[in-house]
PDB file of C-alpha atoms in Angstrom:
ATOM      1  CA  MET L 188       1.235  -7.887  33.603  1.00  0.00           C
ATOM      2  CA  SER L 189       0.797  -4.110  34.091  1.00  0.00           C
ATOM      3  CA  ALA L 190      -0.308  -1.743  31.480  1.00  0.00           C
ATOM      4  CA  ARG L 191       1.447   1.121  33.334  1.00  0.00           C
ATOM      5  CA  LEU L 192       4.865  -0.648  33.514  1.00  0.00           C
ATOM      6  CA  THR L 193       4.416  -1.718  29.741  1.00  0.00           C
ATOM      7  CA  LEU L 194       3.892   1.739  28.734  1.00  0.00           C
ATOM      8  CA  ALA L 195       6.764   3.002  30.767  1.00  0.00           C
ATOM      9  CA  THR L 196       9.010   0.530  29.155  1.00  0.00           C
ATOM     10  CA  ALA L 197       7.830   1.609  25.623  1.00  0.00           C
ATOM     11  CA  GLY L 198       8.384   5.187  26.498  1.00  0.00           C
ATOM     12  CA  ARG L 199      11.954   4.479  27.705  1.00  0.00           C
ATOM     13  CA  ILE L 200      12.746   2.701  24.500  1.00  0.00           C
ATOM     14  CA  LEU L 201      11.218   5.465  22.179  1.00  0.00           C
ATOM     15  CA  ARG L 202      13.225   8.098  24.184  1.00  0.00           C
ATOM     16  CA  GLN L 203      16.389   6.073  23.493  1.00  0.00           C
ATOM     17  CA  LEU L 204      15.559   5.785  19.715  1.00  0.00           C
ATOM     18  CA  ARG L 205      14.900   9.456  19.531  1.00  0.00           C
ATOM     19  CA  HIS L 206      18.436  10.242  20.519  1.00  0.00           C
ATOM     20  CA  ASP L 207      20.054   7.479  18.447  1.00  0.00           C
ATOM     21  CA  ARG L 208      20.574   9.091  14.939  1.00  0.00           C
ATOM     22  CA  ARG L 209      22.159   6.042  13.534  1.00  0.00           C
ATOM     23  CA  THR L 210      19.256   3.805  14.439  1.00  0.00           C
ATOM     24  CA  ILE L 211      16.797   6.367  13.117  1.00  0.00           C
ATOM     25  CA  ALA L 212      18.691   6.387   9.855  1.00  0.00           C
ATOM     26  CA  LEU L 213      18.700   2.553   9.785  1.00  0.00           C
ATOM     27  CA  ILE L 214      14.850   2.455  10.389  1.00  0.00           C
ATOM     28  CA  LEU L 215      13.794   5.347   8.135  1.00  0.00           C
ATOM     29  CA  VAL L 216      16.443   5.961   5.421  1.00  0.00           C
ATOM     30  CA  VAL L 217      17.781   2.561   4.439  1.00  0.00           C
ATOM     31  CA  PRO L 218      14.365   1.035   3.227  1.00  0.00           C
ATOM     32  CA  THR L 219      13.783   4.195   1.203  1.00  0.00           C
ATOM     33  CA  VAL L 220      17.298   4.075  -0.344  1.00  0.00           C
ATOM     34  CA  LEU L 221      17.019   0.377  -1.141  1.00  0.00           C
ATOM     35  CA  LEU L 222      13.500   0.795  -2.701  1.00  0.00           C
ATOM     36  CA  THR L 223      14.999   3.710  -4.798  1.00  0.00           C
ATOM     37  CA  LEU L 224      17.894   1.528  -6.053  1.00  0.00           C
ATOM     38  CA  LEU L 225      15.430  -1.263  -6.867  1.00  0.00           C
ATOM     39  CA  ARG L 226      13.235   1.280  -8.867  1.00  0.00           C
ATOM     40  CA  TYR L 227      16.076   2.255 -11.123  1.00  0.00           C
ATOM     41  CA  LEU L 228      17.483  -1.254 -11.377  1.00  0.00           C
ATOM     42  CA  TYR L 229      14.112  -2.109 -13.160  1.00  0.00           C
ATOM     43  CA  ASP L 230      13.969   1.291 -14.832  1.00  0.00           C
ATOM     44  CA  ASN L 231      13.137  -0.335 -18.175  1.00  0.00           C
ATOM     45  CA  SER L 232      10.676  -2.880 -16.554  1.00  0.00           C
ATOM     46  CA  PRO L 233       8.091  -0.925 -14.578  1.00  0.00           C
ATOM     47  CA  GLN L 234       5.789  -3.950 -14.321  1.00  0.00           C
ATOM     48  CA  LEU L 235       8.617  -5.947 -12.797  1.00  0.00           C
ATOM     49  CA  PHE L 236       9.291  -3.271 -10.253  1.00  0.00           C
ATOM     50  CA  ASP L 237       5.514  -3.271  -9.389  1.00  0.00           C
ATOM     51  CA  ARG L 238       5.832  -6.874  -8.531  1.00  0.00           C
ATOM     52  CA  VAL L 239       9.300  -6.992  -6.844  1.00  0.00           C
ATOM     53  CA  GLY L 240       9.008  -3.533  -5.225  1.00  0.00           C
ATOM     54  CA  LEU L 241       5.736  -4.402  -3.689  1.00  0.00           C
ATOM     55  CA  ILE L 242       7.167  -7.463  -2.017  1.00  0.00           C
ATOM     56  CA  MET L 243      10.331  -5.724  -0.956  1.00  0.00           C
ATOM     57  CA  LEU L 244       8.183  -3.024   0.745  1.00  0.00           C
ATOM     58  CA  GLY L 245       7.396  -5.746   3.297  1.00  0.00           C
ATOM     59  CA  VAL L 246      10.687  -7.630   3.215  1.00  0.00           C
ATOM     60  CA  PHE L 247      13.182  -4.762   3.763  1.00  0.00           C
ATOM     61  CA  PRO L 248      11.531  -3.393   6.973  1.00  0.00           C
ATOM     62  CA  LEU L 249      11.203  -6.963   8.351  1.00  0.00           C
ATOM     63  CA  VAL L 250      14.878  -7.684   7.784  1.00  0.00           C
ATOM     64  CA  ILE L 251      15.890  -4.177   9.338  1.00  0.00           C
ATOM     65  CA  MET L 252      13.664  -4.506  12.310  1.00  0.00           C
ATOM     66  CA  PHE L 253      14.921  -8.037  13.078  1.00  0.00           C
ATOM     67  CA  LEU L 254      18.546  -6.873  12.921  1.00  0.00           C
ATOM     68  CA  LEU L 255      17.859  -3.827  15.149  1.00  0.00           C
ATOM     69  CA  THR L 256      15.706  -5.407  17.876  1.00  0.00           C
ATOM     70  CA  SER L 257      17.945  -8.598  18.272  1.00  0.00           C
ATOM     71  CA  VAL L 258      20.963  -6.340  18.896  1.00  0.00           C
ATOM     72  CA  ALA L 259      19.104  -3.844  21.073  1.00  0.00           C
ATOM     73  CA  MET L 260      17.751  -6.513  23.453  1.00  0.00           C
ATOM     74  CA  LEU L 261      21.014  -8.181  23.672  1.00  0.00           C
ATOM     75  CA  ARG L 262      22.570  -4.929  24.625  1.00  0.00           C
ATOM     76  CA  GLU L 263      20.065  -4.534  27.386  1.00  0.00           C
ATOM     77  CA  ARG L 264      21.263  -7.872  28.973  1.00  0.00           C
ATOM     78  CA  THR L 265      25.053  -7.261  28.379  1.00  0.00           C
ATOM     79  CA  THR L 266      24.938  -3.777  29.978  1.00  0.00           C
ATOM     80  CA  GLY L 267      22.946  -5.104  32.985  1.00  0.00           C
ATOM     81  CA  THR L 268      19.951  -2.944  32.273  1.00  0.00           C
ATOM     82  CA  LEU L 269      17.655  -5.923  31.938  1.00  0.00           C
ATOM     83  CA  GLU L 270      18.888  -7.431  35.307  1.00  0.00           C
ATOM     84  CA  ARG L 271      18.250  -4.174  37.068  1.00  0.00           C
ATOM     85  CA  LEU L 272      14.695  -3.927  35.577  1.00  0.00           C
ATOM     86  CA  LEU L 273      13.800  -7.447  36.690  1.00  0.00           C
ATOM     87  CA  THR L 274      14.578  -6.582  40.284  1.00  0.00           C
ATOM     88  CA  THR L 275      11.688  -4.168  40.194  1.00  0.00           C
ATOM     89  CA  PRO L 276       7.959  -5.126  39.915  1.00  0.00           C
ATOM     90  CA  ILE L 277       8.189  -5.123  36.097  1.00  0.00           C
ATOM     91  CA  GLY L 278       7.775  -8.569  34.517  1.00  0.00           C
ATOM     92  CA  LYS L 279       9.159 -10.241  31.436  1.00  0.00           C
ATOM     93  CA  VAL L 280       5.946  -9.847  29.517  1.00  0.00           C
ATOM     94  CA  ASP L 281       5.902  -6.166  30.433  1.00  0.00           C
ATOM     95  CA  ILE L 282       9.373  -5.665  28.994  1.00  0.00           C
ATOM     96  CA  LEU L 283       8.598  -7.567  25.736  1.00  0.00           C
ATOM     97  CA  LEU L 284       5.291  -5.936  25.230  1.00  0.00           C
ATOM     98  CA  GLY L 285       6.954  -2.549  25.956  1.00  0.00           C
ATOM     99  CA  TYR L 286       9.594  -3.178  23.342  1.00  0.00           C
ATOM    100  CA  GLY L 287       6.865  -4.462  20.969  1.00  0.00           C
ATOM    101  CA  ILE L 288       4.884  -1.232  21.342  1.00  0.00           C
ATOM    102  CA  ALA L 289       7.917   1.044  20.936  1.00  0.00           C
ATOM    103  CA  PHE L 290       9.157  -0.671  17.809  1.00  0.00           C
ATOM    104  CA  ALA L 291       5.683  -1.072  16.426  1.00  0.00           C
ATOM    105  CA  VAL L 292       5.453   2.781  16.562  1.00  0.00           C
ATOM    106  CA  ALA L 293       8.834   2.965  14.782  1.00  0.00           C
ATOM    107  CA  ALA L 294       7.638   0.375  12.225  1.00  0.00           C
ATOM    108  CA  ALA L 295       4.559   2.321  11.505  1.00  0.00           C
ATOM    109  CA  VAL L 296       6.543   5.516  10.724  1.00  0.00           C
ATOM    110  CA  GLN L 297       8.951   3.399   8.682  1.00  0.00           C
ATOM    111  CA  ALA L 298       6.269   1.701   6.650  1.00  0.00           C
ATOM    112  CA  ALA L 299       4.425   5.010   6.102  1.00  0.00           C
ATOM    113  CA  ILE L 300       7.476   6.774   4.743  1.00  0.00           C
ATOM    114  CA  ALA L 301       8.581   3.803   2.583  1.00  0.00           C
ATOM    115  CA  ALA L 302       5.110   3.353   1.210  1.00  0.00           C
ATOM    116  CA  THR L 303       4.601   7.004   0.409  1.00  0.00           C
ATOM    117  CA  LEU L 304       7.921   7.119  -1.360  1.00  0.00           C
ATOM    118  CA  ALA L 305       7.209   3.985  -3.318  1.00  0.00           C
ATOM    119  CA  TYR L 306       3.734   5.110  -4.465  1.00  0.00           C
ATOM    120  CA  VAL L 307       4.227   8.898  -4.896  1.00  0.00           C
ATOM    121  CA  LEU L 308       7.854   9.208  -6.114  1.00  0.00           C
ATOM    122  CA  LEU L 309       8.805   5.822  -7.530  1.00  0.00           C
ATOM    123  CA  GLY L 310       5.584   5.139  -9.328  1.00  0.00           C
ATOM    124  CA  LEU L 311       4.701   1.922  -7.662  1.00  0.00           C
ATOM    125  CA  ASP L 312       1.276   0.623  -8.987  1.00  0.00           C
ATOM    126  CA  THR L 313      -0.874  -2.010  -7.473  1.00  0.00           C
ATOM    127  CA  LEU L 314      -4.387  -3.097  -8.035  1.00  0.00           C
ATOM    128  CA  GLY L 315      -5.076  -3.343  -4.263  1.00  0.00           C
ATOM    129  CA  PRO L 316      -5.348  -0.135  -2.098  1.00  0.00           C
ATOM    130  CA  ALA L 317      -2.100   1.527  -0.926  1.00  0.00           C
ATOM    131  CA  TRP L 318      -3.229   1.994   2.567  1.00  0.00           C
ATOM    132  CA  LEU L 319      -3.664  -1.752   3.053  1.00  0.00           C
ATOM    133  CA  VAL L 320      -0.261  -2.350   1.615  1.00  0.00           C
ATOM    134  CA  GLY L 321       1.048   0.001   4.287  1.00  0.00           C
ATOM    135  CA  VAL L 322      -0.816  -2.011   6.933  1.00  0.00           C
ATOM    136  CA  ILE L 323       0.879  -5.268   5.907  1.00  0.00           C
ATOM    137  CA  ALA L 324       4.145  -3.443   5.675  1.00  0.00           C
ATOM    138  CA  VAL L 325       3.718  -2.412   9.285  1.00  0.00           C
ATOM    139  CA  GLY L 326       2.815  -6.090  10.168  1.00  0.00           C
ATOM    140  CA  ASN L 327       5.931  -7.291   8.598  1.00  0.00           C
ATOM    141  CA  SER L 328       8.033  -4.795  10.467  1.00  0.00           C
ATOM    142  CA  VAL L 329       6.473  -5.829  13.674  1.00  0.00           C
ATOM    143  CA  LEU L 330       6.997  -9.473  12.730  1.00  0.00           C
ATOM    144  CA  GLY L 331      10.709  -8.832  12.227  1.00  0.00           C
ATOM    145  CA  MET L 332      10.832  -7.012  15.579  1.00  0.00           C
ATOM    146  CA  ALA L 333       9.160 -10.025  17.351  1.00  0.00           C
ATOM    147  CA  LEU L 334      11.499 -12.519  15.668  1.00  0.00           C
ATOM    148  CA  GLY L 335      14.539 -10.394  16.641  1.00  0.00           C
ATOM    149  CA  LEU L 336      13.533 -10.210  20.295  1.00  0.00           C
ATOM    150  CA  LEU L 337      13.025 -13.977  20.268  1.00  0.00           C
ATOM    151  CA  VAL L 338      16.382 -14.941  18.873  1.00  0.00           C
ATOM    152  CA  SER L 339      18.267 -12.448  20.905  1.00  0.00           C
ATOM    153  CA  ALA L 340      17.707 -14.761  23.907  1.00  0.00           C
ATOM    154  CA  PHE L 341      19.917 -17.368  22.297  1.00  0.00           C
ATOM    155  CA  ALA L 342      22.937 -15.047  21.444  1.00  0.00           C
ATOM    156  CA  ASN L 343      25.772 -14.287  23.821  1.00  0.00           C
ATOM    157  CA  SER L 344      27.196 -11.212  21.790  1.00  0.00           C
ATOM    158  CA  GLU L 345      26.042  -8.693  19.262  1.00  0.00           C
ATOM    159  CA  PHE L 346      28.139 -10.555  16.639  1.00  0.00           C
ATOM    160  CA  GLN L 347      26.172 -13.740  17.414  1.00  0.00           C
ATOM    161  CA  ALA L 348      22.940 -11.822  17.193  1.00  0.00           C
ATOM    162  CA  VAL L 349      23.876 -10.596  13.738  1.00  0.00           C
ATOM    163  CA  GLN L 350      24.725 -14.182  12.756  1.00  0.00           C
ATOM    164  CA  PHE L 351      21.176 -15.196  13.369  1.00  0.00           C
ATOM    165  CA  MET L 352      19.977 -13.083  10.276  1.00  0.00           C
ATOM    166  CA  PRO L 353      21.460 -15.483   7.655  1.00  0.00           C
ATOM    167  CA  ALA L 354      20.186 -18.502   9.771  1.00  0.00           C
ATOM    168  CA  VAL L 355      16.718 -17.180  10.413  1.00  0.00           C
ATOM    169  CA  VAL L 356      15.785 -14.533   7.819  1.00  0.00           C
ATOM    170  CA  LEU L 357      17.687 -15.490   4.551  1.00  0.00           C
ATOM    171  CA  PRO L 358      16.039 -18.881   4.286  1.00  0.00           C
ATOM    172  CA  GLN L 359      12.695 -17.319   4.505  1.00  0.00           C
ATOM    173  CA  VAL L 360      13.701 -14.808   1.843  1.00  0.00           C
ATOM    174  CA  LEU L 361      14.695 -17.680  -0.521  1.00  0.00           C
ATOM    175  CA  LEU L 362      11.554 -19.720   0.216  1.00  0.00           C
ATOM    176  CA  CYS L 363       8.834 -16.934   0.578  1.00  0.00           C
ATOM    177  CA  GLY L 364       7.907 -16.977  -3.233  1.00  0.00           C
ATOM    178  CA  LEU L 365      10.039 -14.061  -4.254  1.00  0.00           C
ATOM    179  CA  LEU L 366      12.490 -16.097  -6.500  1.00  0.00           C
ATOM    180  CA  GLN L 367      10.136 -19.029  -7.302  1.00  0.00           C
ATOM    181  CA  PRO L 368       6.425 -19.439  -6.895  1.00  0.00           C
ATOM    182  CA  ARG L 369       5.906 -21.656  -3.714  1.00  0.00           C
ATOM    183  CA  ASP L 370       3.658 -24.143  -5.593  1.00  0.00           C
ATOM    184  CA  GLN L 371       6.365 -24.719  -8.135  1.00  0.00           C
ATOM    185  CA  MET L 372       8.991 -25.638  -5.527  1.00  0.00           C
ATOM    186  CA  ALA L 373      10.010 -29.227  -4.708  1.00  0.00           C
ATOM    187  CA  GLY L 374       7.603 -30.824  -2.228  1.00  0.00           C
ATOM    188  CA  TRP L 375       9.875 -30.698   0.783  1.00  0.00           C
ATOM    189  CA  LEU L 376      10.789 -27.132   0.209  1.00  0.00           C
ATOM    190  CA  GLN L 377       7.115 -26.139  -0.110  1.00  0.00           C
ATOM    191  CA  ALA L 378       6.498 -27.950   3.243  1.00  0.00           C
ATOM    192  CA  ILE L 379       9.219 -25.877   4.918  1.00  0.00           C
ATOM    193  CA  SER L 380       7.933 -22.683   3.261  1.00  0.00           C
ATOM    194  CA  ASP L 381       4.498 -23.336   4.587  1.00  0.00           C
ATOM    195  CA  VAL L 382       5.710 -22.997   8.194  1.00  0.00           C
ATOM    196  CA  LEU L 383       7.672 -19.812   7.645  1.00  0.00           C
ATOM    197  CA  PRO L 384       6.008 -16.617   8.527  1.00  0.00           C
ATOM    198  CA  MET L 385       7.537 -14.538   5.726  1.00  0.00           C
ATOM    199  CA  SER L 386       5.730 -16.781   3.182  1.00  0.00           C
ATOM    200  CA  TYR L 387       2.443 -15.463   4.455  1.00  0.00           C
ATOM    201  CA  ALA L 388       3.725 -11.860   4.606  1.00  0.00           C
ATOM    202  CA  VAL L 389       4.723 -11.946   0.998  1.00  0.00           C
ATOM    203  CA  GLN L 390       1.575 -13.838  -0.089  1.00  0.00           C
ATOM    204  CA  ALA L 391      -0.540 -11.093   1.553  1.00  0.00           C
ATOM    205  CA  LEU L 392       1.208  -8.332  -0.453  1.00  0.00           C
ATOM    206  CA  THR L 393       1.077 -10.445  -3.628  1.00  0.00           C
ATOM    207  CA  GLU L 394      -2.739 -10.749  -3.251  1.00  0.00           C
ATOM    208  CA  LEU L 395      -3.020  -6.982  -3.082  1.00  0.00           C
ATOM    209  CA  GLY L 396      -0.907  -6.684  -6.119  1.00  0.00           C
ATOM    210  CA  ALA L 397      -3.227  -8.892  -8.114  1.00  0.00           C
ATOM    211  CA  HIS L 398      -6.706  -7.916  -6.834  1.00  0.00           C
ATOM    212  CA  THR L 399      -8.478  -4.664  -6.475  1.00  0.00           C
ATOM    213  CA  GLU L 400     -10.236  -5.779  -3.317  1.00  0.00           C
ATOM    214  CA  PRO L 401      -8.839  -7.509  -0.206  1.00  0.00           C
ATOM    215  CA  THR L 402      -9.194 -11.272  -0.621  1.00  0.00           C
ATOM    216  CA  GLY L 403     -10.003 -13.934   2.003  1.00  0.00           C
ATOM    217  CA  VAL L 404      -6.426 -15.322   1.514  1.00  0.00           C
ATOM    218  CA  MET L 405      -4.975 -11.826   2.274  1.00  0.00           C
ATOM    219  CA  TRP L 406      -6.953 -11.583   5.509  1.00  0.00           C
ATOM    220  CA  ARG L 407      -5.959 -15.126   6.397  1.00  0.00           C
ATOM    221  CA  ASP L 408      -2.376 -14.315   5.840  1.00  0.00           C
ATOM    222  CA  LEU L 409      -2.558 -11.091   7.880  1.00  0.00           C
ATOM    223  CA  GLY L 410      -4.072 -13.105  10.704  1.00  0.00           C
ATOM    224  CA  ILE L 411      -1.122 -15.562  10.502  1.00  0.00           C
ATOM    225  CA  ILE L 412       1.292 -12.713  10.667  1.00  0.00           C
ATOM    226  CA  VAL L 413      -0.377 -11.363  13.881  1.00  0.00           C
ATOM    227  CA  GLY L 414      -0.506 -14.826  15.329  1.00  0.00           C
ATOM    228  CA  CYS L 415       3.216 -15.287  14.665  1.00  0.00           C
ATOM    229  CA  VAL L 416       4.014 -11.929  16.338  1.00  0.00           C
ATOM    230  CA  ILE L 417       2.123 -12.916  19.521  1.00  0.00           C
ATOM    231  CA  VAL L 418       3.704 -16.388  19.571  1.00  0.00           C
ATOM    232  CA  ALA L 419       7.262 -14.908  19.077  1.00  0.00           C
ATOM    233  CA  LEU L 420       6.701 -12.424  21.912  1.00  0.00           C
ATOM    234  CA  LEU L 421       5.397 -14.962  24.335  1.00  0.00           C
ATOM    235  CA  LEU L 422       8.279 -17.238  23.522  1.00  0.00           C
ATOM    236  CA  GLY L 423      10.690 -14.413  23.824  1.00  0.00           C
ATOM    237  CA  ALA L 424       9.267 -13.601  27.385  1.00  0.00           C
ATOM    238  CA  ALA L 425       9.626 -17.329  28.261  1.00  0.00           C
ATOM    239  CA  THR L 426      13.274 -17.433  27.240  1.00  0.00           C
ATOM    240  CA  LEU L 427      14.271 -14.002  28.358  1.00  0.00           C
ATOM    241  CA  ARG L 428      17.406 -14.114  30.558  1.00  0.00           C
ATOM    242  CA  ARG L 429      18.456 -11.533  33.037  1.00  0.00           C
ATOM    243  CA  ARG L 430      22.141 -11.374  31.777  1.00  0.00           C
ATOM    244  CA  THR L 431      24.110 -12.911  29.063  1.00  0.00           C
ATOM    245  CA  ALA L 432      26.754 -15.425  30.396  1.00  0.00           C
TER     246      ALA L 432
END
């Protein structure tokens, strides 16, 4: 692994993102629009918005980054860009980490804008500090990016990459504790929920919504999120193919 090659890859991806207005809109505009719709959906129930909006502040970026990165990496393979890169001294880990750094920067900007909108303009109110909510939102975005890079290795077309979203992301949305507390689920569903990374992302945000200070559970969940990101990136590097058949 070479830090120089990793940073060069990250720079290339950031330059591509800067010139892609649709992608910028998807990253920066869509989460804010969805949060705004959610705010006025619960216009007569501000306390309900505080609960649901806080969770969605982490879920929306995760879903968007998953979709974006799975398609972006697949495009690198189908256009032959990845095959050309791998004929150079750059390694698979350098490529994946470069992608990770580039999209982590995008995720940080995305989370900062969404959190600022939620707290300043939409009136989101949480007991925990807003800056820590932003940190976890960034972590969720990076988690979505890592999962997207991982599943892209198993898709042969952009359509197939999109199909992974209901297969990988939607079950996590259903079982993460948003619709029903995890401890009130059937035992076998709770067991599945316990191994899904989004469950810990949502639980970390819920802890901040219920406590004025960071709790041990929140730090543990944040550590699990970081661990899942690292594992997903390493697995993505191990399964990365030069070209889609």
